[in-house]
Coordinates of C-alpha atoms in Angstrom, one line a residue:
M1 CA 135.4 -84.6 202.9
G2 CA 134.7 -82.5 205.8
F3 CA 134.3 -83.6 209.4
W4 CA 130.6 -83.8 209.3
Q5 CA 130.4 -85.6 206.0
R6 CA 132.8 -88.4 207.5
R7 CA 131.0 -88.8 210.5
A8 CA 127.5 -89.2 208.4
Q9 CA 129.3 -91.8 206.2
A10 CA 131.0 -93.7 208.9
R11 CA 127.5 -93.9 210.7
A12 CA 125.9 -95.3 207.6
Q13 CA 128.7 -97.8 206.9
R14 CA 128.2 -99.3 210.4
R15 CA 124.3 -99.4 210.0
W16 CA 123.9 -100.6 206.4
V17 CA 124.6 -104.3 207.2
R18 CA 122.1 -105.0 209.7
D19 CA 119.8 -102.7 207.9
M20 CA 119.9 -104.2 204.3
E21 CA 118.7 -107.5 205.1
R22 CA 115.9 -106.2 207.3
R23 CA 114.8 -103.6 204.8
L24 CA 114.9 -105.5 201.8
A25 CA 112.5 -108.1 203.3
E26 CA 109.9 -105.8 203.6
L27 CA 109.5 -103.2 200.8
D28 CA 107.1 -100.4 201.5
A29 CA 106.1 -99.3 198.2
L30 CA 104.4 -96.0 197.8
D31 CA 101.4 -95.1 195.8
P32 CA 102.2 -91.9 194.0
S33 CA 98.5 -91.0 193.9
A34 CA 98.3 -91.3 197.7
L35 CA 100.9 -88.7 198.6
D36 CA 99.2 -85.7 200.1
D37 CA 101.1 -82.5 199.8
H38 CA 100.9 -81.0 203.4
T39 CA 103.3 -79.6 206.1
G40 CA 102.3 -78.6 209.7
P41 CA 105.1 -76.0 210.5
T42 CA 104.8 -73.7 213.3
H43 CA 106.9 -71.0 214.4
G44 CA 108.1 -69.8 218.0
E45 CA 109.3 -66.6 219.4
L46 CA 111.9 -66.1 222.0
Y47 CA 110.4 -66.9 225.3
R48 CA 107.1 -66.5 223.4
A49 CA 106.8 -69.6 221.4
A50 CA 105.1 -70.1 218.4
R51 CA 101.8 -69.6 216.6
P52 CA 100.7 -72.3 214.0
D53 CA 101.7 -70.9 210.6
R54 CA 99.9 -71.6 207.4
P55 CA 100.3 -75.0 205.8
R56 CA 103.4 -75.2 203.2
R57 CA 103.6 -77.6 200.6
S58 CA 105.9 -80.8 200.1
H59 CA 106.4 -81.1 196.1
G60 CA 107.7 -83.7 193.7
P61 CA 106.7 -87.0 192.4
V62 CA 107.2 -90.3 194.0
L63 CA 109.0 -92.6 191.6
P64 CA 106.5 -95.1 190.2
G65 CA 109.1 -97.9 189.9
L66 CA 110.0 -97.5 193.4
M67 CA 110.0 -101.3 194.4
V68 CA 112.1 -102.4 191.3
A69 CA 114.6 -99.5 191.6
A70 CA 114.9 -100.3 195.4
V71 CA 115.7 -104.0 194.8
L72 CA 118.1 -103.2 192.0
A73 CA 119.9 -100.5 194.5
G74 CA 120.2 -103.3 197.0
L75 CA 122.1 -105.2 194.8
V76 CA 124.6 -102.3 194.2
V77 CA 124.9 -101.5 197.9
A78 CA 126.2 -105.0 198.9
R79 CA 129.3 -103.8 197.0
D80 CA 129.4 -100.0 198.1
P81 CA 128.1 -99.7 201.8
G82 CA 128.7 -95.7 201.7
A83 CA 126.3 -93.1 200.1
T84 CA 124.6 -95.9 198.2
G85 CA 123.6 -97.8 201.4
T86 CA 122.2 -94.5 202.7
R87 CA 120.0 -94.3 199.6
V88 CA 118.6 -97.5 199.7
R89 CA 117.8 -96.8 203.5
E90 CA 115.7 -93.9 202.2
L91 CA 114.0 -96.0 199.7
L92 CA 113.0 -99.1 201.7
G93 CA 111.0 -99.2 204.8
S94 CA 111.4 -101.5 207.9
S95 CA 109.4 -103.1 210.5
E96 CA 112.1 -103.2 213.1
R97 CA 112.6 -100.4 215.5
I98 CA 116.0 -98.6 215.3
G99 CA 116.2 -97.1 218.8
E100 CA 114.9 -98.2 222.3
I101 CA 111.2 -97.2 223.4
V102 CA 111.6 -94.7 226.2
G103 CA 109.5 -95.5 229.1
I104 CA 106.3 -93.4 229.3
T105 CA 105.5 -91.9 232.9
D106 CA 102.3 -90.1 233.6
G107 CA 103.5 -86.6 234.7
D108 CA 101.5 -83.4 235.7
G109 CA 102.6 -81.6 232.8
E110 CA 100.6 -81.2 229.5
Y111 CA 101.7 -82.2 226.0
A112 CA 99.8 -82.0 222.6
F113 CA 100.2 -83.4 219.0
V114 CA 100.4 -81.2 215.9
R115 CA 98.3 -83.8 214.2
T116 CA 96.8 -87.4 214.8
Q117 CA 95.9 -90.5 212.6
R118 CA 92.4 -90.2 211.1
G119 CA 89.8 -91.3 213.5
S120 CA 92.1 -92.0 216.4
D121 CA 94.2 -90.3 219.0
V122 CA 97.5 -91.7 217.7
P123 CA 100.0 -89.0 216.8
V124 CA 101.4 -88.6 213.2
T125 CA 105.3 -88.5 213.6
W126 CA 108.3 -90.1 211.9
S127 CA 108.8 -93.8 211.6
P128 CA 110.7 -95.1 214.3
C129 CA 112.1 -97.9 212.2
S130 CA 114.1 -95.4 210.1
E131 CA 116.4 -92.7 210.7
I132 CA 115.6 -89.0 210.4
P133 CA 118.1 -87.4 208.2
Y134 CA 119.3 -83.8 208.8
V135 CA 121.5 -81.3 207.2
V136 CA 122.8 -78.1 208.6
N137 CA 123.4 -74.8 206.8
P138 CA 125.7 -72.8 209.2
D139 CA 125.4 -69.5 207.4
G140 CA 124.9 -67.0 209.9
A141 CA 125.1 -69.4 213.0
P142 CA 126.8 -68.6 216.2
D143 CA 130.5 -69.7 216.6
E144 CA 129.4 -72.8 218.6
W145 CA 126.8 -74.0 216.4
E146 CA 128.3 -77.6 216.2
E147 CA 127.8 -78.1 219.9
L148 CA 124.6 -76.5 220.0
V149 CA 123.2 -78.7 217.1
E150 CA 124.8 -81.8 218.7
E151 CA 123.6 -81.3 222.1
S152 CA 119.9 -80.5 221.0
V153 CA 119.6 -83.4 218.7
E154 CA 120.9 -85.7 221.4
T155 CA 118.4 -84.4 223.9
I156 CA 115.5 -85.0 221.5
E157 CA 116.9 -88.5 220.7
E158 CA 117.0 -89.5 224.4
A159 CA 113.7 -88.1 225.1
S160 CA 111.9 -89.8 222.2
G161 CA 113.9 -92.9 221.1
F162 CA 114.2 -91.7 217.5
V163 CA 117.4 -91.8 215.9
F164 CA 118.6 -88.8 213.8
D165 CA 121.1 -89.2 210.8
D166 CA 123.7 -86.6 210.3
R167 CA 124.2 -85.9 206.9
G168 CA 126.5 -83.0 207.3
L169 CA 126.7 -79.5 205.8
T170 CA 124.6 -78.1 202.9
D171 CA 124.2 -74.9 201.0
D172 CA 120.2 -75.6 200.8
R173 CA 118.4 -72.6 202.0
D174 CA 114.9 -73.7 201.2
F175 CA 113.1 -73.5 204.4
D176 CA 109.7 -72.8 202.7
R177 CA 109.5 -76.0 200.5
R178 CA 111.1 -79.2 201.4
S179 CA 110.7 -81.5 198.3
V180 CA 109.9 -85.1 197.6
S181 CA 111.6 -86.6 194.3
A182 CA 112.7 -89.7 192.9
G183 CA 111.1 -91.6 196.0
A184 CA 113.2 -89.8 198.4
A185 CA 112.4 -86.7 200.6
S186 CA 114.8 -84.0 201.4
P187 CA 116.5 -84.4 204.8
V188 CA 115.4 -81.9 207.7
L189 CA 117.1 -78.6 207.1
I190 CA 118.5 -76.7 210.2
G191 CA 119.7 -73.3 209.5
W192 CA 119.7 -69.7 210.4
A193 CA 118.1 -66.7 208.7
D194 CA 116.5 -63.5 209.3
D195 CA 113.0 -62.1 208.4
Q196 CA 114.2 -60.6 204.9
E197 CA 115.0 -64.6 203.9
V198 CA 112.0 -66.0 206.0
P199 CA 109.5 -63.3 206.5
A200 CA 107.7 -65.4 209.5
L201 CA 110.7 -64.6 211.5
E202 CA 109.6 -60.9 211.7
G203 CA 109.4 -59.4 215.0
E204 CA 110.2 -61.4 218.1
V205 CA 110.0 -64.7 216.6
A206 CA 113.0 -66.8 217.3
G207 CA 112.6 -69.8 215.2
L208 CA 110.4 -72.0 213.1
G209 CA 109.9 -75.7 213.1
G210 CA 107.7 -78.2 211.3
S211 CA 107.4 -81.3 209.1
A212 CA 105.6 -82.2 206.0
W213 CA 103.8 -85.6 206.0
E214 CA 102.3 -88.1 203.5
T215 CA 99.3 -90.2 203.3
R216 CA 99.8 -93.9 202.0
Q217 CA 97.3 -96.0 200.5
V218 CA 97.9 -98.4 203.4
G219 CA 99.4 -97.7 206.7
P220 CA 99.7 -94.5 209.0
E221 CA 100.5 -91.0 207.9
R222 CA 104.2 -90.2 208.4
F223 CA 106.4 -87.2 208.5
I224 CA 108.9 -87.6 205.7
T225 CA 110.8 -84.1 205.9
G226 CA 110.9 -80.9 207.8
M227 CA 112.9 -77.8 208.7
V228 CA 114.1 -75.6 211.4
A229 CA 114.9 -71.9 210.6
L230 CA 116.5 -70.0 213.6
D231 CA 116.6 -66.2 213.7
T232 CA 120.0 -64.9 213.2
D233 CA 119.3 -61.3 215.2
T234 CA 118.1 -63.4 218.1
F235 CA 121.0 -65.9 218.3
D236 CA 123.5 -62.8 217.7
R237 CA 121.9 -61.2 220.8
L238 CA 122.1 -64.4 223.0
A239 CA 125.8 -65.0 222.1
G240 CA 128.2 -64.2 225.0
Q241 CA 125.2 -63.4 227.2
R242 CA 125.1 -65.2 230.5
G243 CA 122.7 -68.0 230.1
G244 CA 122.5 -67.4 226.3
E245 CA 123.8 -70.8 225.5
Q246 CA 120.9 -72.7 227.4
A247 CA 118.4 -70.1 225.8
M248 CA 119.8 -70.8 222.2
R249 CA 119.5 -74.7 223.0
A250 CA 115.9 -74.4 224.6
I251 CA 114.9 -72.5 221.4
L252 CA 116.2 -75.2 218.9
V253 CA 114.9 -78.2 221.2
H254 CA 111.7 -76.6 221.2
E255 CA 111.5 -76.4 217.2
L256 CA 113.0 -80.0 217.2
G257 CA 110.0 -80.9 219.3
H258 CA 107.6 -79.3 216.6
V259 CA 109.6 -81.3 213.8
L260 CA 108.8 -84.6 215.8
G261 CA 105.1 -83.8 216.1
L262 CA 104.6 -81.7 219.4
A263 CA 102.2 -78.9 219.4
H264 CA 102.1 -76.0 221.9
V265 CA 100.6 -76.2 225.3
D266 CA 98.9 -73.8 227.8
D267 CA 101.0 -75.0 230.5
D268 CA 103.8 -72.6 231.2
T269 CA 106.0 -75.2 233.0
Q270 CA 106.7 -76.9 229.8
L271 CA 109.2 -76.1 227.0
M272 CA 106.5 -76.5 224.3
Y273 CA 104.4 -73.5 226.2
G274 CA 103.0 -71.3 223.6
G275 CA 103.6 -68.3 225.6
N276 CA 106.5 -66.9 227.4
L277 CA 108.8 -69.7 228.5
V278 CA 110.1 -69.9 232.1
R279 CA 112.4 -73.0 231.5
T280 CA 115.3 -73.9 229.2
D281 CA 114.9 -77.7 229.5
L282 CA 112.1 -80.4 228.7
G283 CA 109.3 -80.6 231.2
D284 CA 107.4 -83.7 232.2
G285 CA 104.7 -83.0 229.9
D286 CA 107.2 -82.4 227.0
L287 CA 109.0 -85.8 228.1
E288 CA 105.7 -87.8 228.1
G289 CA 104.6 -86.4 224.6
L290 CA 108.0 -87.2 222.9
A291 CA 108.1 -90.8 224.5
R292 CA 104.7 -91.2 223.1
L293 CA 105.6 -90.0 219.7
G294 CA 108.6 -92.5 219.8
A295 CA 106.4 -95.4 220.9
V296 CA 104.2 -95.4 217.7
D297 CA 104.2 -98.6 215.5
C298 CA 106.4 -98.6 212.4

């Protein structure tokens, strides 16, 4: 077992005890007929960030016997708090927030959301009461990709209050279709590709980022899976350049902002600006938008 796999399992083991009792108390059974196949990925260009891309679809049935299966799995996990514990957390909901709410301050910068709940201005995002699982495919990545991913994820976590769950490495390269099957969604995929594999990376596009959401019979829409595809040519050019590390990190943080639910803005002082970027860190508007995403109810 590699370092990233051991790290992910250790985190799961630390959390499963406090999560199991809470999550078994409030099962959130999904209605298969209520699953909407939607995504809202956008794509960005190096210092010229993303245009909305056409919707992609999330495929796969939700397990009809989800509640029963979840309870049975809970009985098993009491003896094996490893991968099975992680599996149960995927199937069960929770009404208790995992991370801390980030203080929302009214800044001068702009922010916008990819999608809002029906009939309101409340943003669609991930549940703050569940971890956001992600995996990394490092094929084509720069040499320091581990540090790049770790620092970018930490930046987004600190700004939003969401908690990401590192699931380690993967050979998955299906950026176009993230699946939902057997009651569980694929983790967010972070990887590198060229325009031959991902045509939307053609030209000066430096990255793609977005999430798929589900519509429940009761309760808010939630993002359930997503992806970030980073352009190998762009990252190859930036590697070793002065300021290249900051630029690569800015691209990834920008795309992770899309994954959480931030859209582009017309404010060129923000990292989520839809044109030529003039900064490499989160601006006031970015921070407010991420904090508002993380402050939604479970």
